[in-house]
PDB file of C-alpha atoms in Angstrom:
ATOM      1  CA  MET Y  29      30.546 -12.611 -25.958  1.00 91.00           C
ATOM      2  CA  THR Y  30      33.098 -12.220 -23.208  1.00 97.00           C
ATOM      3  CA  LEU Y  31      31.011 -10.185 -20.759  1.00 99.00           C
ATOM      4  CA  LEU Y  32      27.456 -10.681 -19.572  1.00 99.00           C
ATOM      5  CA  LEU Y  33      26.033  -7.757 -17.618  1.00 99.00           C
ATOM      6  CA  LEU Y  34      22.839  -8.406 -15.692  1.00 99.00           C
ATOM      7  CA  ASP Y  35      20.455  -6.110 -13.924  1.00 99.00           C
ATOM      8  CA  PHE Y  36      19.683  -7.174 -10.363  1.00 99.00           C
ATOM      9  CA  ASP Y  37      16.086  -6.278  -9.492  1.00 97.00           C
ATOM     10  CA  GLY Y  38      13.601  -7.940 -11.799  1.00 97.00           C
ATOM     11  CA  VAL Y  39      16.226 -10.231 -13.314  1.00 98.00           C
ATOM     12  CA  VAL Y  40      18.153 -11.989 -10.524  1.00 99.00           C
ATOM     13  CA  ARG Y  41      16.133 -10.758  -7.542  1.00 98.00           C
ATOM     14  CA  ARG Y  42      12.446 -10.161  -7.125  1.00 97.00           C
ATOM     15  CA  ILE Y  43      10.859  -8.009  -4.484  1.00 96.00           C
ATOM     16  CA  GLY Y  44       7.197  -8.359  -3.708  1.00 93.00           C
ATOM     17  CA  PRO Y  45       4.630  -5.708  -4.561  1.00 96.00           C
ATOM     18  CA  ASP Y  46       4.273  -2.530  -2.536  1.00 97.00           C
ATOM     19  CA  ALA Y  47       0.451  -2.608  -2.541  1.00 98.00           C
ATOM     20  CA  PRO Y  48       0.043  -4.729   0.626  1.00 98.00           C
ATOM     21  CA  ILE Y  49       2.375  -2.389   2.528  1.00 98.00           C
ATOM     22  CA  GLU Y  50       0.550   0.665   1.229  1.00 98.00           C
ATOM     23  CA  ASP Y  51      -2.839  -0.836   2.077  1.00 98.00           C
ATOM     24  CA  ALA Y  52      -1.706  -1.705   5.604  1.00 97.00           C
ATOM     25  CA  HIS Y  53      -0.432   1.821   6.253  1.00 97.00           C
ATOM     26  CA  GLY Y  54      -3.174   3.897   4.662  1.00 96.00           C
ATOM     27  CA  LEU Y  55      -1.175   4.993   1.633  1.00 98.00           C
ATOM     28  CA  PRO Y  56      -2.668   5.270  -1.846  1.00 97.00           C
ATOM     29  CA  ARG Y  57      -1.328   2.576  -4.143  1.00 98.00           C
ATOM     30  CA  GLY Y  58       1.777   3.627  -6.002  1.00 98.00           C
ATOM     31  CA  THR Y  59       2.829   6.113  -3.333  1.00 98.00           C
ATOM     32  CA  LEU Y  60       5.904   4.223  -2.113  1.00 98.00           C
ATOM     33  CA  ALA Y  61       7.391   3.825  -5.591  1.00 97.00           C
ATOM     34  CA  THR Y  62       6.567   7.397  -6.581  1.00 98.00           C
ATOM     35  CA  VAL Y  63       8.031   8.960  -3.445  1.00 98.00           C
ATOM     36  CA  ALA Y  64      11.051   6.658  -3.321  1.00 98.00           C
ATOM     37  CA  PHE Y  65      11.915   7.199  -6.972  1.00 97.00           C
ATOM     38  CA  SER Y  66      11.502  10.961  -6.739  1.00 98.00           C
ATOM     39  CA  LEU Y  67      14.029  11.079  -3.890  1.00 98.00           C
ATOM     40  CA  SER Y  68      16.437   8.362  -5.084  1.00 98.00           C
ATOM     41  CA  GLY Y  69      18.714  10.341  -7.406  1.00 98.00           C
ATOM     42  CA  PRO Y  70      21.430  11.291  -4.890  1.00 98.00           C
ATOM     43  CA  ALA Y  71      21.416   7.815  -3.307  1.00 98.00           C
ATOM     44  CA  LEU Y  72      21.808   6.078  -6.664  1.00 98.00           C
ATOM     45  CA  VAL Y  73      24.923   8.070  -7.557  1.00 98.00           C
ATOM     46  CA  GLY Y  74      26.590   7.883  -4.149  1.00 98.00           C
ATOM     47  CA  ARG Y  75      25.869  11.368  -2.846  1.00 98.00           C
ATOM     48  CA  MET Y  76      23.641  10.022  -0.068  1.00 98.00           C
ATOM     49  CA  SER Y  77      23.600   6.733   1.856  1.00 98.00           C
ATOM     50  CA  ASP Y  78      20.737   4.292   1.685  1.00 98.00           C
ATOM     51  CA  GLU Y  79      19.861   5.192   5.269  1.00 98.00           C
ATOM     52  CA  GLU Y  80      19.700   8.906   4.422  1.00 98.00           C
ATOM     53  CA  TRP Y  81      17.507   8.191   1.411  1.00 98.00           C
ATOM     54  CA  ARG Y  82      15.094   6.052   3.420  1.00 98.00           C
ATOM     55  CA  ALA Y  83      14.975   8.767   6.092  1.00 98.00           C
ATOM     56  CA  ALA Y  84      13.975  11.246   3.372  1.00 98.00           C
ATOM     57  CA  VAL Y  85      11.251   8.858   2.174  1.00 99.00           C
ATOM     58  CA  ARG Y  86      10.065   8.439   5.767  1.00 98.00           C
ATOM     59  CA  ALA Y  87       9.957  12.222   6.279  1.00 98.00           C
ATOM     60  CA  HIS Y  88       7.936  12.706   3.101  1.00 98.00           C
ATOM     61  CA  LEU Y  89       5.466   9.968   4.044  1.00 98.00           C
ATOM     62  CA  ALA Y  90       5.127  11.415   7.555  1.00 98.00           C
ATOM     63  CA  GLY Y  91       3.419  14.398   5.977  1.00 97.00           C
ATOM     64  CA  LEU Y  92       0.815  12.022   4.547  1.00 96.00           C
ATOM     65  CA  ILE Y  93       0.246   9.468   7.310  1.00 98.00           C
ATOM     66  CA  GLY Y  94       2.121  10.704  10.386  1.00 97.00           C
ATOM     67  CA  PRO Y  95       5.605   9.832  11.635  1.00 98.00           C
ATOM     68  CA  THR Y  96       4.815   6.504  13.316  1.00 98.00           C
ATOM     69  CA  ALA Y  97       2.917   5.027  10.373  1.00 97.00           C
ATOM     70  CA  ALA Y  98       5.571   6.392   7.989  1.00 98.00           C
ATOM     71  CA  ALA Y  99       8.363   4.740   9.983  1.00 98.00           C
ATOM     72  CA  ASP Y 100       6.455   1.453  10.040  1.00 98.00           C
ATOM     73  CA  ALA Y 101       5.745   1.650   6.296  1.00 98.00           C
ATOM     74  CA  VAL Y 102       9.393   2.293   5.404  1.00 98.00           C
ATOM     75  CA  THR Y 103      10.524  -0.531   7.703  1.00 97.00           C
ATOM     76  CA  ALA Y 104       8.125  -2.932   5.970  1.00 97.00           C
ATOM     77  CA  TRP Y 105       9.187  -1.625   2.549  1.00 97.00           C
ATOM     78  CA  THR Y 106      12.909  -2.101   3.328  1.00 96.00           C
ATOM     79  CA  ARG Y 107      13.018  -5.751   2.394  1.00 93.00           C
ATOM     80  CA  THR Y 108      15.721  -7.899   0.859  1.00 95.00           C
ATOM     81  CA  GLY Y 109      13.539  -9.783  -1.586  1.00 97.00           C
ATOM     82  CA  GLU Y 110      14.370 -13.221  -2.925  1.00 98.00           C
ATOM     83  CA  VAL Y 111      16.618 -14.782  -5.519  1.00 99.00           C
ATOM     84  CA  VAL Y 112      15.014 -15.933  -8.764  1.00 98.00           C
ATOM     85  CA  PRO Y 113      16.355 -19.523  -8.721  1.00 99.00           C
ATOM     86  CA  GLU Y 114      16.085 -20.040 -12.478  1.00 98.00           C
ATOM     87  CA  ALA Y 115      18.056 -16.849 -13.100  1.00 99.00           C
ATOM     88  CA  LEU Y 116      20.747 -17.912 -10.637  1.00 99.00           C
ATOM     89  CA  ALA Y 117      21.084 -21.229 -12.483  1.00 99.00           C
ATOM     90  CA  LEU Y 118      21.593 -19.255 -15.710  1.00 99.00           C
ATOM     91  CA  VAL Y 119      24.231 -17.075 -14.011  1.00 99.00           C
ATOM     92  CA  ARG Y 120      26.134 -20.152 -12.892  1.00 99.00           C
ATOM     93  CA  ALA Y 121      25.980 -21.717 -16.344  1.00 99.00           C
ATOM     94  CA  ALA Y 122      27.032 -18.509 -18.105  1.00 99.00           C
ATOM     95  CA  ARG Y 123      30.032 -18.061 -15.784  1.00 99.00           C
ATOM     96  CA  THR Y 124      31.609 -21.123 -17.388  1.00 98.00           C
ATOM     97  CA  ARG Y 125      31.700 -19.252 -20.726  1.00 98.00           C
ATOM     98  CA  ALA Y 126      32.020 -15.545 -19.929  1.00 98.00           C
ATOM     99  CA  THR Y 127      32.604 -12.995 -17.217  1.00 99.00           C
ATOM    100  CA  VAL Y 128      29.273 -12.355 -15.491  1.00 99.00           C
ATOM    101  CA  ALA Y 129      28.717  -9.090 -13.654  1.00 99.00           C
ATOM    102  CA  LEU Y 130      25.797  -7.326 -12.048  1.00 99.00           C
ATOM    103  CA  LEU Y 131      25.130  -3.777 -13.197  1.00 99.00           C
ATOM    104  CA  SER Y 132      22.598  -2.271 -10.839  1.00 99.00           C
ATOM    105  CA  ASN Y 133      21.114   1.129 -10.157  1.00 98.00           C
ATOM    106  CA  ALA Y 134      21.614   0.648  -6.441  1.00 98.00           C
ATOM    107  CA  THR Y 135      22.173   2.345  -3.126  1.00 98.00           C
ATOM    108  CA  THR Y 136      24.713   1.540  -0.440  1.00 98.00           C
ATOM    109  CA  LYS Y 137      22.405  -1.286   0.721  1.00 98.00           C
ATOM    110  CA  LEU Y 138      23.357  -3.484  -2.253  1.00 98.00           C
ATOM    111  CA  ASP Y 139      26.302  -5.273  -0.637  1.00 98.00           C
ATOM    112  CA  ALA Y 140      24.237  -6.169   2.439  1.00 98.00           C
ATOM    113  CA  ASP Y 141      21.422  -7.453   0.227  1.00 98.00           C
ATOM    114  CA  LEU Y 142      23.808  -9.607  -1.809  1.00 99.00           C
ATOM    115  CA  ALA Y 143      25.234 -11.081   1.396  1.00 98.00           C
ATOM    116  CA  ALA Y 144      21.780 -11.694   2.902  1.00 98.00           C
ATOM    117  CA  LEU Y 145      20.709 -13.498  -0.268  1.00 98.00           C
ATOM    118  CA  GLY Y 146      23.877 -15.616  -0.418  1.00 98.00           C
ATOM    119  CA  LEU Y 147      24.950 -14.027  -3.714  1.00 99.00           C
ATOM    120  CA  THR Y 148      28.300 -12.522  -2.733  1.00 97.00           C
ATOM    121  CA  ASP Y 149      30.330 -15.097  -4.674  1.00 98.00           C
ATOM    122  CA  GLU Y 150      27.899 -15.725  -7.537  1.00 99.00           C
ATOM    123  CA  PHE Y 151      29.215 -12.966  -9.846  1.00 99.00           C
ATOM    124  CA  ASP Y 152      32.644 -12.145 -11.188  1.00 99.00           C
ATOM    125  CA  ALA Y 153      32.011  -8.461 -10.478  1.00 99.00           C
ATOM    126  CA  VAL Y 154      29.339  -6.198  -9.045  1.00 99.00           C
ATOM    127  CA  VAL Y 155      29.022  -2.715 -10.510  1.00 99.00           C
ATOM    128  CA  ALA Y 156      26.727  -0.432  -8.546  1.00 99.00           C
ATOM    129  CA  SER Y 157      25.598   3.003  -9.638  1.00 99.00           C
ATOM    130  CA  PHE Y 158      26.325   4.480  -6.216  1.00 98.00           C
ATOM    131  CA  ARG Y 159      30.024   3.643  -6.718  1.00 98.00           C
ATOM    132  CA  LEU Y 160      30.048   4.475 -10.423  1.00 98.00           C
ATOM    133  CA  GLY Y 161      28.384   7.877 -10.082  1.00 98.00           C
ATOM    134  CA  ALA Y 162      26.092   7.216 -13.054  1.00 98.00           C
ATOM    135  CA  VAL Y 163      22.812   5.364 -13.529  1.00 98.00           C
ATOM    136  CA  LYS Y 164      21.243   3.322 -16.289  1.00 99.00           C
ATOM    137  CA  PRO Y 165      20.118   4.146 -18.947  1.00 98.00           C
ATOM    138  CA  ASP Y 166      22.717   6.954 -19.139  1.00 98.00           C
ATOM    139  CA  PRO Y 167      25.350   5.880 -21.694  1.00 97.00           C
ATOM    140  CA  GLU Y 168      28.013   7.084 -19.236  1.00 97.00           C
ATOM    141  CA  CYS Y 169      26.976   4.295 -16.873  1.00 98.00           C
ATOM    142  CA  PHE Y 170      27.730   1.707 -19.522  1.00 99.00           C
ATOM    143  CA  THR Y 171      30.992   3.219 -20.759  1.00 98.00           C
ATOM    144  CA  ARG Y 172      32.309   3.524 -17.199  1.00 98.00           C
ATOM    145  CA  THR Y 173      31.323  -0.088 -16.543  1.00 99.00           C
ATOM    146  CA  LEU Y 174      33.159  -1.321 -19.630  1.00 99.00           C
ATOM    147  CA  ASP Y 175      36.249   0.683 -18.658  1.00 98.00           C
ATOM    148  CA  LEU Y 176      36.116  -0.634 -15.111  1.00 98.00           C
ATOM    149  CA  LEU Y 177      35.780  -4.255 -16.212  1.00 99.00           C
ATOM    150  CA  GLY Y 178      38.166  -4.003 -19.166  1.00 98.00           C
ATOM    151  CA  HIS Y 179      35.768  -5.223 -21.851  1.00 98.00           C
ATOM    152  CA  LYS Y 180      34.673  -3.908 -25.237  1.00 98.00           C
ATOM    153  CA  ALA Y 181      31.066  -3.020 -26.036  1.00 99.00           C
ATOM    154  CA  ARG Y 182      30.961  -5.331 -29.056  1.00 98.00           C
ATOM    155  CA  ASP Y 183      31.869  -8.297 -26.820  1.00 98.00           C
ATOM    156  CA  THR Y 184      29.224  -7.515 -24.190  1.00 99.00           C
ATOM    157  CA  VAL Y 185      25.561  -8.339 -23.713  1.00 99.00           C
ATOM    158  CA  PHE Y 186      23.392  -6.608 -21.116  1.00 99.00           C
ATOM    159  CA  CYS Y 187      20.040  -7.978 -19.919  1.00 99.00           C
ATOM    160  CA  ASP Y 188      17.537  -5.847 -18.022  1.00 99.00           C
ATOM    161  CA  ASP Y 189      13.819  -6.045 -17.297  1.00 98.00           C
ATOM    162  CA  ASN Y 190      13.596  -2.320 -18.156  1.00 98.00           C
ATOM    163  CA  ALA Y 191      13.468  -1.701 -21.919  1.00 99.00           C
ATOM    164  CA  ASP Y 192      14.889   1.832 -21.552  1.00 98.00           C
ATOM    165  CA  ASN Y 193      17.973   0.463 -19.817  1.00 99.00           C
ATOM    166  CA  ALA Y 194      18.493  -2.109 -22.576  1.00 99.00           C
ATOM    167  CA  ALA Y 195      18.203   0.699 -25.140  1.00 98.00           C
ATOM    168  CA  GLY Y 196      20.794   2.724 -23.214  1.00 98.00           C
ATOM    169  CA  ALA Y 197      23.220  -0.170 -23.537  1.00 99.00           C
ATOM    170  CA  ARG Y 198      22.588  -0.421 -27.275  1.00 98.00           C
ATOM    171  CA  ALA Y 199      23.341   3.300 -27.620  1.00 98.00           C
ATOM    172  CA  VAL Y 200      26.983   2.573 -26.747  1.00 98.00           C
ATOM    173  CA  GLY Y 201      27.270  -0.599 -28.848  1.00 99.00           C
ATOM    174  CA  ILE Y 202      26.489  -3.168 -26.157  1.00 99.00           C
ATOM    175  CA  GLY Y 203      24.008  -5.895 -27.051  1.00 98.00           C
ATOM    176  CA  GLY Y 204      21.204  -4.611 -24.844  1.00 98.00           C
ATOM    177  CA  VAL Y 205      18.332  -7.067 -24.439  1.00 99.00           C
ATOM    178  CA  HIS Y 206      15.010  -6.422 -22.739  1.00 99.00           C
ATOM    179  CA  THR Y 207      14.376  -9.491 -20.578  1.00 99.00           C
ATOM    180  CA  PRO Y 208      11.132  -8.967 -18.643  1.00 98.00           C
ATOM    181  CA  ASP Y 209      11.126 -12.545 -17.338  1.00 98.00           C
ATOM    182  CA  THR Y 210      13.394 -15.541 -16.880  1.00 98.00           C
ATOM    183  CA  ALA Y 211      12.205 -17.216 -20.084  1.00 98.00           C
ATOM    184  CA  THR Y 212      13.359 -14.265 -22.204  1.00 98.00           C
ATOM    185  CA  LEU Y 213      16.620 -14.127 -20.235  1.00 99.00           C
ATOM    186  CA  ALA Y 214      17.265 -17.804 -20.949  1.00 99.00           C
ATOM    187  CA  ALA Y 215      16.472 -17.327 -24.634  1.00 98.00           C
ATOM    188  CA  ALA Y 216      18.788 -14.312 -24.897  1.00 98.00           C
ATOM    189  CA  LEU Y 217      21.661 -16.219 -23.312  1.00 99.00           C
ATOM    190  CA  ARG Y 218      21.068 -19.304 -25.468  1.00 98.00           C
ATOM    191  CA  GLU Y 219      21.026 -17.200 -28.643  1.00 98.00           C
ATOM    192  CA  ARG Y 220      24.449 -15.834 -27.719  1.00 98.00           C
ATOM    193  CA  GLY Y 221      25.951 -19.198 -26.774  1.00 98.00           C
ATOM    194  CA  LEU Y 222      26.260 -18.326 -23.098  1.00 98.00           C
ATOM    195  CA  VAL Y 223      24.121 -21.246 -21.922  1.00 98.00           C
ATOM    196  CA  ASP Y 224      22.916 -24.480 -23.504  1.00 96.00           C
TER     197      ASP Y 224
END
């Protein structure tokens, strides 16, 4: 393997649950994820900024809980999260044996989040869907990423906590591995000789 592609959220970064935010703002559980996801398409492919997307989420929520509570809920929901330290250790170890890149379905907020988390220099490359114009699990996302990074599918492994995204990678010949936790990530990298 010459290229290791890693998802960001759920693999290298974790963000706390939405339920406490929803409870505090009078929203039914699951509302934030449902509304955010339903409006995220343009932001994830670069046709809308992160700020515009969050404004759209805020406007939608305002119809449910009023503008002030909606603004407060979106502010609380707009969090950076935290690095998964065990995953970062694996990234550092794998970089001694292969190119390691993030491949994230992300908005224009990604670069600021990486900087805030101290991750700017931890990857050889960062490929974000908002720049690529395609999202996982679309095969086009993976083929564009390989072209951009100059690697072949057969020499690449991709790890994601979303099984559909891992399957999308396999559809183009990349070794897509579902890694729902750090233990499965470590095992996948060990099996491929990317870490000891």
